[in-house]
Short mmCIF file of C-alpha atoms and ligand atoms in Angstrom, two decimals:
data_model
loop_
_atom_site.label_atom_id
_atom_site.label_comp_id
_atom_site.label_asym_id
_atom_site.label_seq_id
_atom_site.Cartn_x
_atom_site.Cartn_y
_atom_site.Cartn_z
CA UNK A 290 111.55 93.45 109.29
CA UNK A 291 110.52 93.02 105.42
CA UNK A 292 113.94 93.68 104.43
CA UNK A 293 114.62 90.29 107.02
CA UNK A 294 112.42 88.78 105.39
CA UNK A 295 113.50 89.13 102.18
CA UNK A 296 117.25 88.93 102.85
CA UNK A 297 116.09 85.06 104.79
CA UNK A 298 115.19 84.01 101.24
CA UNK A 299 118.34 84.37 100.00
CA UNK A 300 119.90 81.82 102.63
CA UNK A 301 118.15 78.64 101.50
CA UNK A 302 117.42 78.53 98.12
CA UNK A 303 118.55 76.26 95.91
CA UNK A 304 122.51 75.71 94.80
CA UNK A 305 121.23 76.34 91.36
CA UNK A 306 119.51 79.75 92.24
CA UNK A 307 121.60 81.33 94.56
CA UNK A 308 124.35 82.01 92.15
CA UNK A 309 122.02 84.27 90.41
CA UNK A 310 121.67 86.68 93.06
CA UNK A 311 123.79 89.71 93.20
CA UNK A 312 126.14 90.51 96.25
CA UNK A 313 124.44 91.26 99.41
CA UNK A 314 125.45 94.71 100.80
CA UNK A 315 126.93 95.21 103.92
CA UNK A 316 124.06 96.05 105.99
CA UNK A 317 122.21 92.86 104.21
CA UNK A 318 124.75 90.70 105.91
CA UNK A 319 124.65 92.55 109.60
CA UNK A 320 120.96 91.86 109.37
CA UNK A 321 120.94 87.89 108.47
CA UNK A 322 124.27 87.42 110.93
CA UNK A 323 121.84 88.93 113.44
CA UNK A 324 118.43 86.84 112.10
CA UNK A 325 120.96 83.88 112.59
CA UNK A 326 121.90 84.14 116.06
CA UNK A 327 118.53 84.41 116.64
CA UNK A 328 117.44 81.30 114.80
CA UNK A 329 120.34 79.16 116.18
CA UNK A 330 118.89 80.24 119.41
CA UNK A 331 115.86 79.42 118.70
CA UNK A 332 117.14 75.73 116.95
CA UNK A 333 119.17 75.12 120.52
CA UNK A 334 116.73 75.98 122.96
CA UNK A 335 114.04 72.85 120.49
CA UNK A 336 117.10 70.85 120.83
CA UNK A 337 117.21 71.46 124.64
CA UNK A 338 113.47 70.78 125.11
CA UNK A 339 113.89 67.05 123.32
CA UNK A 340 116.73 66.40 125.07
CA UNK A 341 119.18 66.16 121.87
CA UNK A 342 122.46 66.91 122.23
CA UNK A 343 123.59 66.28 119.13
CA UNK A 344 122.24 65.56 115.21
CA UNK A 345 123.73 64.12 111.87
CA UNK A 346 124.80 66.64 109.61
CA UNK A 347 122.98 66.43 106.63
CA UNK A 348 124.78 66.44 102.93
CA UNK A 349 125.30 69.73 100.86
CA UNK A 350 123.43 70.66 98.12
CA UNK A 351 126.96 72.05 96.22
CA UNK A 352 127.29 69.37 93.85
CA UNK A 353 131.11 69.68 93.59
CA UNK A 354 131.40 69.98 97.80
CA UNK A 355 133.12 66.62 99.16
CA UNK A 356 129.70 65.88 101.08
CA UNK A 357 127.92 66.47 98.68
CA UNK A 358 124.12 64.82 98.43
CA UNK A 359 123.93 61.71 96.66
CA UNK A 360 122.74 61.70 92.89
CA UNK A 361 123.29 57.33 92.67
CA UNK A 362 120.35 56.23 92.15
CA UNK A 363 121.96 52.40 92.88
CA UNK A 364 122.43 53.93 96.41
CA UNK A 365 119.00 55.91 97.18
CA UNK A 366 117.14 52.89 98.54
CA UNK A 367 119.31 51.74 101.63
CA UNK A 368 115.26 52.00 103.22
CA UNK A 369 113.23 48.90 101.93
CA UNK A 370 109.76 49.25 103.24
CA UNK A 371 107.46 52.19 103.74
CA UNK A 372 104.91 52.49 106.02
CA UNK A 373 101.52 51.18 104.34
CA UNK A 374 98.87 53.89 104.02
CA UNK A 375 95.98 51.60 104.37
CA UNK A 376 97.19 49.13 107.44
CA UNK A 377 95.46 50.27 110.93
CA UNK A 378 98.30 50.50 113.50
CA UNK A 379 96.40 47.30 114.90
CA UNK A 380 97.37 45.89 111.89
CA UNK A 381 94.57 45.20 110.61
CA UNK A 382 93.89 45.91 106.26
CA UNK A 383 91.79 48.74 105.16
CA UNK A 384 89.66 47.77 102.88
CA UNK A 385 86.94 49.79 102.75
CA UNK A 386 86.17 53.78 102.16
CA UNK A 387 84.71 54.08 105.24
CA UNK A 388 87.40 52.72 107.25
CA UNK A 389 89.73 55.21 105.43
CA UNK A 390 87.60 58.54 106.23
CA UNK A 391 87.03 57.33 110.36
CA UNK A 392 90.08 55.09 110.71
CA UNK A 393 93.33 54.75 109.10
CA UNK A 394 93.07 58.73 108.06
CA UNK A 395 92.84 60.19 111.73
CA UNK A 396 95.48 58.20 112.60
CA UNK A 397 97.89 59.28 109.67
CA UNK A 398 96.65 62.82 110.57
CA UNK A 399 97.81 61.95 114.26
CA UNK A 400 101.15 61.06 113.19
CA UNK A 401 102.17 64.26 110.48
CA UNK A 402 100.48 66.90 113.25
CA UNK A 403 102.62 65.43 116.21
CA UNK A 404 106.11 64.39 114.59
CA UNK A 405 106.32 66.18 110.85
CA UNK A 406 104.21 69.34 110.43
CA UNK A 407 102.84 70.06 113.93
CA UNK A 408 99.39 70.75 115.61
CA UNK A 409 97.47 73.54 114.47
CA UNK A 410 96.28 75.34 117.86
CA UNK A 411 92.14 74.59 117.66
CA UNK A 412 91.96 78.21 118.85
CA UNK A 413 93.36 80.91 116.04
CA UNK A 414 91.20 83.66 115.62
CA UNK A 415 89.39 85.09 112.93
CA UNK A 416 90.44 87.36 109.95
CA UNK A 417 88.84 89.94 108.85
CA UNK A 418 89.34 90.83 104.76
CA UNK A 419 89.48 94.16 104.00
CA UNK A 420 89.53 95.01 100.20
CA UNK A 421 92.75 97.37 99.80
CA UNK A 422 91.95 98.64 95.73
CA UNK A 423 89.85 97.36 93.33
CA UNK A 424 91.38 98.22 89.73
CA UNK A 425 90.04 97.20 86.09
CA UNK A 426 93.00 96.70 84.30
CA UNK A 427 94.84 93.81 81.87
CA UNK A 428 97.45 91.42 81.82
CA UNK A 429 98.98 90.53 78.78
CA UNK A 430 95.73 91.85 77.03
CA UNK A 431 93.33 90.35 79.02
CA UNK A 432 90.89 92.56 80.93
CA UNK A 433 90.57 91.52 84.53
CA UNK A 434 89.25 93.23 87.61
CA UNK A 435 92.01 93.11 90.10
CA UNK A 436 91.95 93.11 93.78
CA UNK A 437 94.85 93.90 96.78
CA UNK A 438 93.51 92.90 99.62
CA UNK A 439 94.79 92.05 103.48
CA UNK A 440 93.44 89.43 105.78
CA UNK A 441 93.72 91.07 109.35
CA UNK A 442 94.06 88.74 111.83
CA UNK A 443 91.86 89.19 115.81
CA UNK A 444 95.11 90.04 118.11
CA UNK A 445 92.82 91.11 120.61
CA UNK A 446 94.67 87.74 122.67
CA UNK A 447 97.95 89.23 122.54
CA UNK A 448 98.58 92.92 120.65
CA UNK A 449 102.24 92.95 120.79
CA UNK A 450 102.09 91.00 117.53
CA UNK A 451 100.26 91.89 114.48
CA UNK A 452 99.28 89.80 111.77
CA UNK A 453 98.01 91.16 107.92
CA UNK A 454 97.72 88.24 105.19
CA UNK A 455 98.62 89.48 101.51
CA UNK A 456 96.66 88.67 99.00
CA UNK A 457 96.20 89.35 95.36
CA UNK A 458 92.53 88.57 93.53
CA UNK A 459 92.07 88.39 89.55
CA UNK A 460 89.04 87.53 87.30
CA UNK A 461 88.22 88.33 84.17
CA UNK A 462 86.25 91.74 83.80
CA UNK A 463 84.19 89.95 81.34
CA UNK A 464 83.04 87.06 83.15
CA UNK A 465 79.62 86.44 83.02
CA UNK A 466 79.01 84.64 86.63
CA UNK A 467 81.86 83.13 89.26
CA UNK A 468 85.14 81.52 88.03
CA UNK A 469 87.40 78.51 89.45
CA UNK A 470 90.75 79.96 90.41
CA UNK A 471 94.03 78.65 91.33
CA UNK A 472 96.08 80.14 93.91
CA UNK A 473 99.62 80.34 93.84
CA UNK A 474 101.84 80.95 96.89
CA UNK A 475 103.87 83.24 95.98
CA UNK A 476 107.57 84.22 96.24
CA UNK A 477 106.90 88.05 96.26
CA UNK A 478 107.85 90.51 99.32
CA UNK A 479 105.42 92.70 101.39
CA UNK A 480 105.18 96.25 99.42
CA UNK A 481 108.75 98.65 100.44
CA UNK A 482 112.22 98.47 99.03
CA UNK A 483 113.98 95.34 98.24
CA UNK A 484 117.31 94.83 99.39
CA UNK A 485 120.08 96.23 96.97
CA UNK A 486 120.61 93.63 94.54
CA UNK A 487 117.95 91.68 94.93
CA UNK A 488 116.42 89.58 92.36
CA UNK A 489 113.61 87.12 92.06
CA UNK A 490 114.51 83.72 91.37
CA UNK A 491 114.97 83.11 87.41
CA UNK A 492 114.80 80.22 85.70
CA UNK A 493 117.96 79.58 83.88
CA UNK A 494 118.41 81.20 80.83
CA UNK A 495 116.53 78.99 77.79
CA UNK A 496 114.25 77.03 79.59
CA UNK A 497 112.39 80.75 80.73
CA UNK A 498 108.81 79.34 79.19
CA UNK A 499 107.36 81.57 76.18
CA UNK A 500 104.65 84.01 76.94
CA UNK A 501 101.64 83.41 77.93
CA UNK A 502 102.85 83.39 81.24
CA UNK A 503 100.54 81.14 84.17
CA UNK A 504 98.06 84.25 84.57
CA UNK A 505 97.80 84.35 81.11
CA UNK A 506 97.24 80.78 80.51
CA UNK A 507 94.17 80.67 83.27
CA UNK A 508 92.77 84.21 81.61
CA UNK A 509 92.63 82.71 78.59
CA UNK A 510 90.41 80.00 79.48
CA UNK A 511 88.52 82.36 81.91
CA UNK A 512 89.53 81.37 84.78
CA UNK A 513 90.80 83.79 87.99
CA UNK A 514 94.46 83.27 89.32
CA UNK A 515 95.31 84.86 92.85
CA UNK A 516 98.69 84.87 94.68
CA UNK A 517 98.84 84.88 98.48
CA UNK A 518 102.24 86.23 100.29
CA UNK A 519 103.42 83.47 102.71
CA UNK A 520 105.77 85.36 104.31
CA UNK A 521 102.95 88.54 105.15
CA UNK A 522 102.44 86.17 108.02
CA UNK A 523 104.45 83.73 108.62
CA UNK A 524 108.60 84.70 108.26
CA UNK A 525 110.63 82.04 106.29
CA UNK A 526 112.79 81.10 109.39
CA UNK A 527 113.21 80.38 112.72
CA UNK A 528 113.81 83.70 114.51
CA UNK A 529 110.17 84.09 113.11
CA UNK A 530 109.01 81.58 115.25
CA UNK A 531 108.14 84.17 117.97
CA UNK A 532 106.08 86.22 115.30
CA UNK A 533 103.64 86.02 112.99
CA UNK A 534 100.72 83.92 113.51
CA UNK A 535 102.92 81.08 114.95
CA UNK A 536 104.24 83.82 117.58
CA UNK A 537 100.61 85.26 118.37
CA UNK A 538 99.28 81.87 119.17
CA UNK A 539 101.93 81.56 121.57
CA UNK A 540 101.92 85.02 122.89
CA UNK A 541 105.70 85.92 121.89
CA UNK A 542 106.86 82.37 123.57
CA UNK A 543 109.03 79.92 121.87
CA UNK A 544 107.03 76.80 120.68
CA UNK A 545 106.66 73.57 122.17
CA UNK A 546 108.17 70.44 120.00
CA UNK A 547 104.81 69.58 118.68
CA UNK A 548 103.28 73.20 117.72
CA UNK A 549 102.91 73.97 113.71
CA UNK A 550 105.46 74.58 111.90
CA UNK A 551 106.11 77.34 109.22
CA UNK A 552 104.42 74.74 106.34
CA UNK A 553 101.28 74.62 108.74
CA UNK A 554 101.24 77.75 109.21
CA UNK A 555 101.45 79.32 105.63
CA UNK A 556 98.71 76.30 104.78
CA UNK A 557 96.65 78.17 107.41
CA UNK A 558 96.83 81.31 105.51
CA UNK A 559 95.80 79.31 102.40
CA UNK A 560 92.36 78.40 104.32
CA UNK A 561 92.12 82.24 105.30
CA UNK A 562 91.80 82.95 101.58
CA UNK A 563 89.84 80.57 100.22
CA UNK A 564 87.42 81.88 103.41
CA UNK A 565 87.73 85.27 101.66
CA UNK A 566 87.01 83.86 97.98
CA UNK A 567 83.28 81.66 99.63
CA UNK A 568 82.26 85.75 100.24
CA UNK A 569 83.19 87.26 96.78
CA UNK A 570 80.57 86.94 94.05
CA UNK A 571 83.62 86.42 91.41
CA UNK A 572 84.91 83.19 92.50
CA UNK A 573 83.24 80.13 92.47
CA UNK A 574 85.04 79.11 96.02
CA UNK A 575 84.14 75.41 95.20
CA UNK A 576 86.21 75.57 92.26
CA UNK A 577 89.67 76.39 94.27
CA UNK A 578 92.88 74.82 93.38
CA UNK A 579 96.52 75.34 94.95
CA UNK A 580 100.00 76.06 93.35
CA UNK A 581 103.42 76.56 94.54
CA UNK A 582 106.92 75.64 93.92
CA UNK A 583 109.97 74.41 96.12
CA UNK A 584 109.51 75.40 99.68
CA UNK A 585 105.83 76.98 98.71
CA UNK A 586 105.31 73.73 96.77
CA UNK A 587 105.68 71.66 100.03
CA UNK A 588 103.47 74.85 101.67
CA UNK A 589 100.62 73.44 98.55
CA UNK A 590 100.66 69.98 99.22
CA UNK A 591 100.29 70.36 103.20
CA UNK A 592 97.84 73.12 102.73
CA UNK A 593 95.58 70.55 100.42
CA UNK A 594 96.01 67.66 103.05
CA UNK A 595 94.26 69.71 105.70
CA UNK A 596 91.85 71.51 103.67
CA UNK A 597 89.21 69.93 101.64
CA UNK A 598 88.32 72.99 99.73
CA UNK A 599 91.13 72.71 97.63
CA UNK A 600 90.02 70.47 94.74
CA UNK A 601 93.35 70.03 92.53
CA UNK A 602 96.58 70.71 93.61
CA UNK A 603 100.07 72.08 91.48
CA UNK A 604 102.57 70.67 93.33
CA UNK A 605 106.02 72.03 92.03
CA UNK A 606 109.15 70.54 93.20
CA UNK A 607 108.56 70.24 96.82
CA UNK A 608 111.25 67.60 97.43
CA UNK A 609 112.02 67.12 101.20
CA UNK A 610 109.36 68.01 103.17
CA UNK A 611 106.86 67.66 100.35
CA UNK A 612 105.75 64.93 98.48
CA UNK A 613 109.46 63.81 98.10
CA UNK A 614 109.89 59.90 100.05
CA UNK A 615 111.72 61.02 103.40
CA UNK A 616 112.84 57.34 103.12
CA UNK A 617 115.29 57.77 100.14
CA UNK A 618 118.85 58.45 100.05
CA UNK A 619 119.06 61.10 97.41
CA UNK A 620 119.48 64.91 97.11
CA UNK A 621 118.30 66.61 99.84
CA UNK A 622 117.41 64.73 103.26
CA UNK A 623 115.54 64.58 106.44
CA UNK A 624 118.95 66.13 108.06
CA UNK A 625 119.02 69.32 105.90
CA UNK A 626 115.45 69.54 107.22
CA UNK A 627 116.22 69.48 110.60
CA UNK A 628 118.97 71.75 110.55
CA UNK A 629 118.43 75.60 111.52
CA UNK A 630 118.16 76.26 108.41
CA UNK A 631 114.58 74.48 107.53
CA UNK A 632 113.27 72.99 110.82
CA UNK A 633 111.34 76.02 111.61
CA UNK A 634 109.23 74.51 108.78
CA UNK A 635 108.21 71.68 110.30
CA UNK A 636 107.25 70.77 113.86
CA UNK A 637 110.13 70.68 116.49
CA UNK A 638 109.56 66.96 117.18
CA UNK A 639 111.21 66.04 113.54
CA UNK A 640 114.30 67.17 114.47
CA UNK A 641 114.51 63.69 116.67
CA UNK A 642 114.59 61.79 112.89
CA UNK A 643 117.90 63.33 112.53
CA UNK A 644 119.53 62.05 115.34
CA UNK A 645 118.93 60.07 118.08
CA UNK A 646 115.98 58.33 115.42
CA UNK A 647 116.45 58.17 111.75
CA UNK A 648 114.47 58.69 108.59
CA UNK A 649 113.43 55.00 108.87
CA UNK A 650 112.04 55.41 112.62
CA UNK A 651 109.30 58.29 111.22
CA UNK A 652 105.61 57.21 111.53
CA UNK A 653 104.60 58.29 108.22
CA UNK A 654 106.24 58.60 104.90
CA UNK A 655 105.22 61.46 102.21
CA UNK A 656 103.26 59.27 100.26
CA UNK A 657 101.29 59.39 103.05
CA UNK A 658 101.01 63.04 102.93
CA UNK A 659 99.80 62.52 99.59
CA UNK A 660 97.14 59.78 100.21
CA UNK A 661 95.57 62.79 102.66
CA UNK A 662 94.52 64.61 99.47
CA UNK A 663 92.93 61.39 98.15
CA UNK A 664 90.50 61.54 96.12
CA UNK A 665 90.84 64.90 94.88
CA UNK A 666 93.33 65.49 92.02
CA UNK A 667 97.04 66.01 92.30
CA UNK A 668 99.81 67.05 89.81
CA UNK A 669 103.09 66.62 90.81
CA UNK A 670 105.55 68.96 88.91
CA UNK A 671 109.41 68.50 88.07
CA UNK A 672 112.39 70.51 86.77
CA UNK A 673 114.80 68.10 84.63
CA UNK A 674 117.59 67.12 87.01
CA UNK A 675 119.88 68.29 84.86
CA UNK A 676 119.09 72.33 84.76
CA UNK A 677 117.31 71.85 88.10
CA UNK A 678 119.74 70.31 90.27
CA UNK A 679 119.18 67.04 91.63
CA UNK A 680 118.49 68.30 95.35
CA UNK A 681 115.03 68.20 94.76
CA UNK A 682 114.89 64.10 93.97
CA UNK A 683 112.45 64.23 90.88
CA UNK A 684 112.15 60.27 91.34
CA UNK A 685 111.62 60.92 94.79
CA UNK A 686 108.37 63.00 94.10
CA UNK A 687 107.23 60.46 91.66
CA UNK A 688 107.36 57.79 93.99
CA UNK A 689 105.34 60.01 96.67
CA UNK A 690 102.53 59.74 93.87
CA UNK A 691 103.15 56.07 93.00
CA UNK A 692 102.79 54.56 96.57
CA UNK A 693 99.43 57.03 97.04
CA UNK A 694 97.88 55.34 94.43
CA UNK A 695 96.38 52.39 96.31
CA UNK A 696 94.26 54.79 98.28
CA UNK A 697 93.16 56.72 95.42
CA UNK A 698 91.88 53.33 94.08
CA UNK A 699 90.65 52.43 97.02
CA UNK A 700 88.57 55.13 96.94
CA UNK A 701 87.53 54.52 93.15
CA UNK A 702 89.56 56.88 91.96
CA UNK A 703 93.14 56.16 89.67
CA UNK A 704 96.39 56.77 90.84
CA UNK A 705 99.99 57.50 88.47
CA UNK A 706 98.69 53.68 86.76
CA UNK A 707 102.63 52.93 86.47
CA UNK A 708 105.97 52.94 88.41
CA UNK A 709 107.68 53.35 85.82
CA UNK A 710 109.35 56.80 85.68
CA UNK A 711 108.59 58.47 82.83
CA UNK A 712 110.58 60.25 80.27
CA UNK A 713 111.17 63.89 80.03
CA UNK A 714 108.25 65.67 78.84
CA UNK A 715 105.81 63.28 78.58
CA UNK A 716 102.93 63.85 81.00
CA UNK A 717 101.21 60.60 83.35
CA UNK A 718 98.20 62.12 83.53
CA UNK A 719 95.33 59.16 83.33
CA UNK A 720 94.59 59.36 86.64
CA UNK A 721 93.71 61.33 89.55
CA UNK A 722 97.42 61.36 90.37
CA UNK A 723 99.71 63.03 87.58
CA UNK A 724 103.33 63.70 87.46
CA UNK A 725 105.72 65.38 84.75
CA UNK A 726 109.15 66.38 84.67
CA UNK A 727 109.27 68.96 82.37
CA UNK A 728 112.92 69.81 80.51
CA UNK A 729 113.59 73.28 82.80
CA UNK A 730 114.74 74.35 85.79
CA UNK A 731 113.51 75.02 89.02
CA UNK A 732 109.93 76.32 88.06
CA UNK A 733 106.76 75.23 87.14
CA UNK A 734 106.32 77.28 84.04
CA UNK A 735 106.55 74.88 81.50
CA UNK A 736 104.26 72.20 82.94
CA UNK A 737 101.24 74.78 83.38
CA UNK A 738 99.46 74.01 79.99
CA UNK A 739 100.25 70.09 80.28
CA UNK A 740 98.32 71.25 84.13
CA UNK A 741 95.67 72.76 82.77
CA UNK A 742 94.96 70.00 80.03
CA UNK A 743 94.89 67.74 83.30
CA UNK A 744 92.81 70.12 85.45
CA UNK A 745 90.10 70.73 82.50
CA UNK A 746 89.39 67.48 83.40
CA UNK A 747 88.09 68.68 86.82
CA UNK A 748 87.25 72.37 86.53
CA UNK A 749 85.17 74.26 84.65
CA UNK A 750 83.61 77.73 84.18
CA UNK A 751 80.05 77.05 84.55
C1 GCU B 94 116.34 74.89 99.66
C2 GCU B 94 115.76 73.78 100.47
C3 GCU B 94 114.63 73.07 99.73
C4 GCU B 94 113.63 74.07 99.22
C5 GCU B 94 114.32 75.11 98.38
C6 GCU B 94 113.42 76.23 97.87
O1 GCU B 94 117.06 74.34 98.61
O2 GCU B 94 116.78 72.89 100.83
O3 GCU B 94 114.01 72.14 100.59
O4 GCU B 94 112.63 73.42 98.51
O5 GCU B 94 115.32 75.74 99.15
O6 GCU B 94 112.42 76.53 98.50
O7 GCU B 94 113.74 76.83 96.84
#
């Protein structure tokens, strides 16, 4: 099972990344032909229950490949209106706070639980955190008191499937009262052997930022880091579906086209944690923020929509499925989402938007997705296009940020302040909405300290 896991990874990263692993071994590939059959299975029998017969391929993410995704931007706006974050389905203008908070936010809620992300069942049960070791160590010279620790998750409803969240705890031993922390989701495997071969993704060689590394960076200002393992819980495809705290909730059973989805899911775990962090004297739980990257950075950004305790969020090249406009003909697409290889992410009911609807016909647009973080402080996070790929639509995310900014403001708050895209490097940071596209690849390493500049703004050690 954690060698499944693991070996899942390696079928949808990036282009750029997946050269860098090493050949799979035999019994790697029995395993993931086997995980497949039983995600195509899976993908059919969703297809089957929305009546779909058939959907639109979507484009490949091999540049060279004769489909390959569009990288014109003269061609990525075919789409030429977006659904407007602050007009009521009755039409009517928002135009006040308060009819954001009991209005026009429900209702964009509705829309991303039902057809994007899917409904998180009202009934999952509790966790109980269990401290695994408590060690006083350092990292890169800084003494910190780390903790292992597993969520365990009430199966009592269905004990054929058991559920332990991973999750990794860091302060500095000499802090002197509780500490903000940012979480990262991260891409590390359940403890055991990883497959032969396997590495973990790598930045490509150059752009690897110089030490201090992300931990490092938060140590030094005394701040906590933590890292929670999505895939303890939650496997990275669709023959997971039937596992996990998606398959508990279910009791083994197959979902229904508008249960959560893997993002939902993982962005449950996220909660889990920071329920963990309000009951340990070394965290200041109101000082929280989130970070991932890629398919963990679309995991961030849905995990801050639905919980308010995350105060700043690190979003790192989500792309599709993140804050990435679904509404934009360039690098990756709402097809590629919907395919077997990614719709166990989302809710079965966006599979429709790739045949018989299109990207045009969805309810809400990812600037949406962003506007449900409003007002609490986002940083969107790019690899340059050309050493990242251009799958992940850096323009794309920007524009997620630029067409949240009106309910930022309408909140009081600022948004990006431009649509402009910016050059290379060069942080928009004035307002509550940020974005930089820093000059590496598929990583957020070298945008943490222009981050943390940003997020001093917000968070302190008290
Ligand atoms: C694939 C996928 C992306 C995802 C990425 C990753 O490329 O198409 O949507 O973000 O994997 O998670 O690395």
């Amino acid at each position: 099972m954690k060698r499944l896991l693991a070996s899942s990874l390696l079928l949808t990263l990036p282009f750029s990344l997946l050269a860098q692993f090493g050949p799979r071994t035999p019994e790697q590939d029995s395993l993931i032909a086997r995980q497949q059959r039983k995600t195509q299975a899976d993908h059919q029998a969703m297809l089957a229950q929305l009546n779909i017969t058939q959907l639109r391929p979507g484009p490949s993410g091999n540049p060279k490949a004769p489909n390959a995704a569009n990288a014109d931007e003269s061609k990525a706006s075919p789409y030429t209106s977006l659904p407007d974050p602050l007009v009521l389905k009755n039409g009517k203008k928002v135009t006040s706070a308060k009819d954001w908070w009991q209005k026009r936010r429900p209702e964009i809620v509705e829309d991303f639980d039902r057809e994007v992300y899917g409904r998180r069942p009202a009934n999952v049960p509790g966790v109980r955190w269990e401290v695994v070791s408590t060690k006083d160590t350092v990292n890169g010279g800084y003494p910190i008191k780390l903790k292992k620790l597993v969520g365990r998750v009430d199966n009592s409803m269905y004990p054929a499937i058991k559920v332990n969240i991973d999750l990794t705890l860091a302060t500095p031993a000499n802090a002197t009262g509780p500490v903000p922390v940012m979480m990262e989701f991260g891409f590390q495997f359940p403890a055991g052997p990883r497959p032969a071969g396997f590495r973990m993704p790598q930045p490509p060689a150059g752009t690897t930022p110089p030490p201090p590394n992300w931990e490092q960076q938060l140590l030094k200002k005394g701040w906590g880091y933590a890292i929670l393992v999505p895939t303890s819980f939650q496997a990275d495809n669709g023959a997971g579906l039937t596992e996990g705290i998606i398959g508990l909730m279910n009791k083994g059973e197959r979902r229904k086209p508008d249960d959560w989805g893997t993002l939902r899911a993982w962005a449950w775990g996220a909660s889990r944690a920071i329920d963990y962090f309000e009951t340990d004297k070394a965290v200041d739980a109101k000082q929280v923020g989130i970070e991932g990257l890629s398919r963990y950075g679309k995991a961030a950004v849905v995990a801050m929509a639905y919980e308010p305790r995350f105060v700043i969020g690190f979003i790192g090249s989500s792309g599709e499925g993140g804050v990435k406009i679904h509404r934009r003909v360039y690098g990756e697409q709402v097809e590629n989402l919907a395919s077997s290889a990614e719709y166990h992410w989302m809710a079965g009911n966006f599979i429709k938007y790739a045949g018989p609807l299109t990207p045009n016909d969805l309810p809400v647009d990812s600037h949406e997705l962003v506007a449900l973080c409003a007002p609490r402080p986002m940083f969107i996070s790019s690899g340059s296009p050309d050493v990242e790929g251009r799958w992940l639509d850096a323009k794309g995310m920007f524009l997620g940020g630029v067409y949240a900014g009106p309910v930022y403001e309408l909140l009081g708050k600022k948004g990006l302040g431009t649509t402009e895209y910016p050059a290379q490097e060069v942080a928009v940071a004035s307002g509550e909405i940020a974005y930089r596209q820093h000059s590496g690849g598929h990583t957020t390493g070298p945008n943490w300290p222009a981050f943390l500049e940003y997020a001093d703004r917000y968070m302190k050690v008290k």
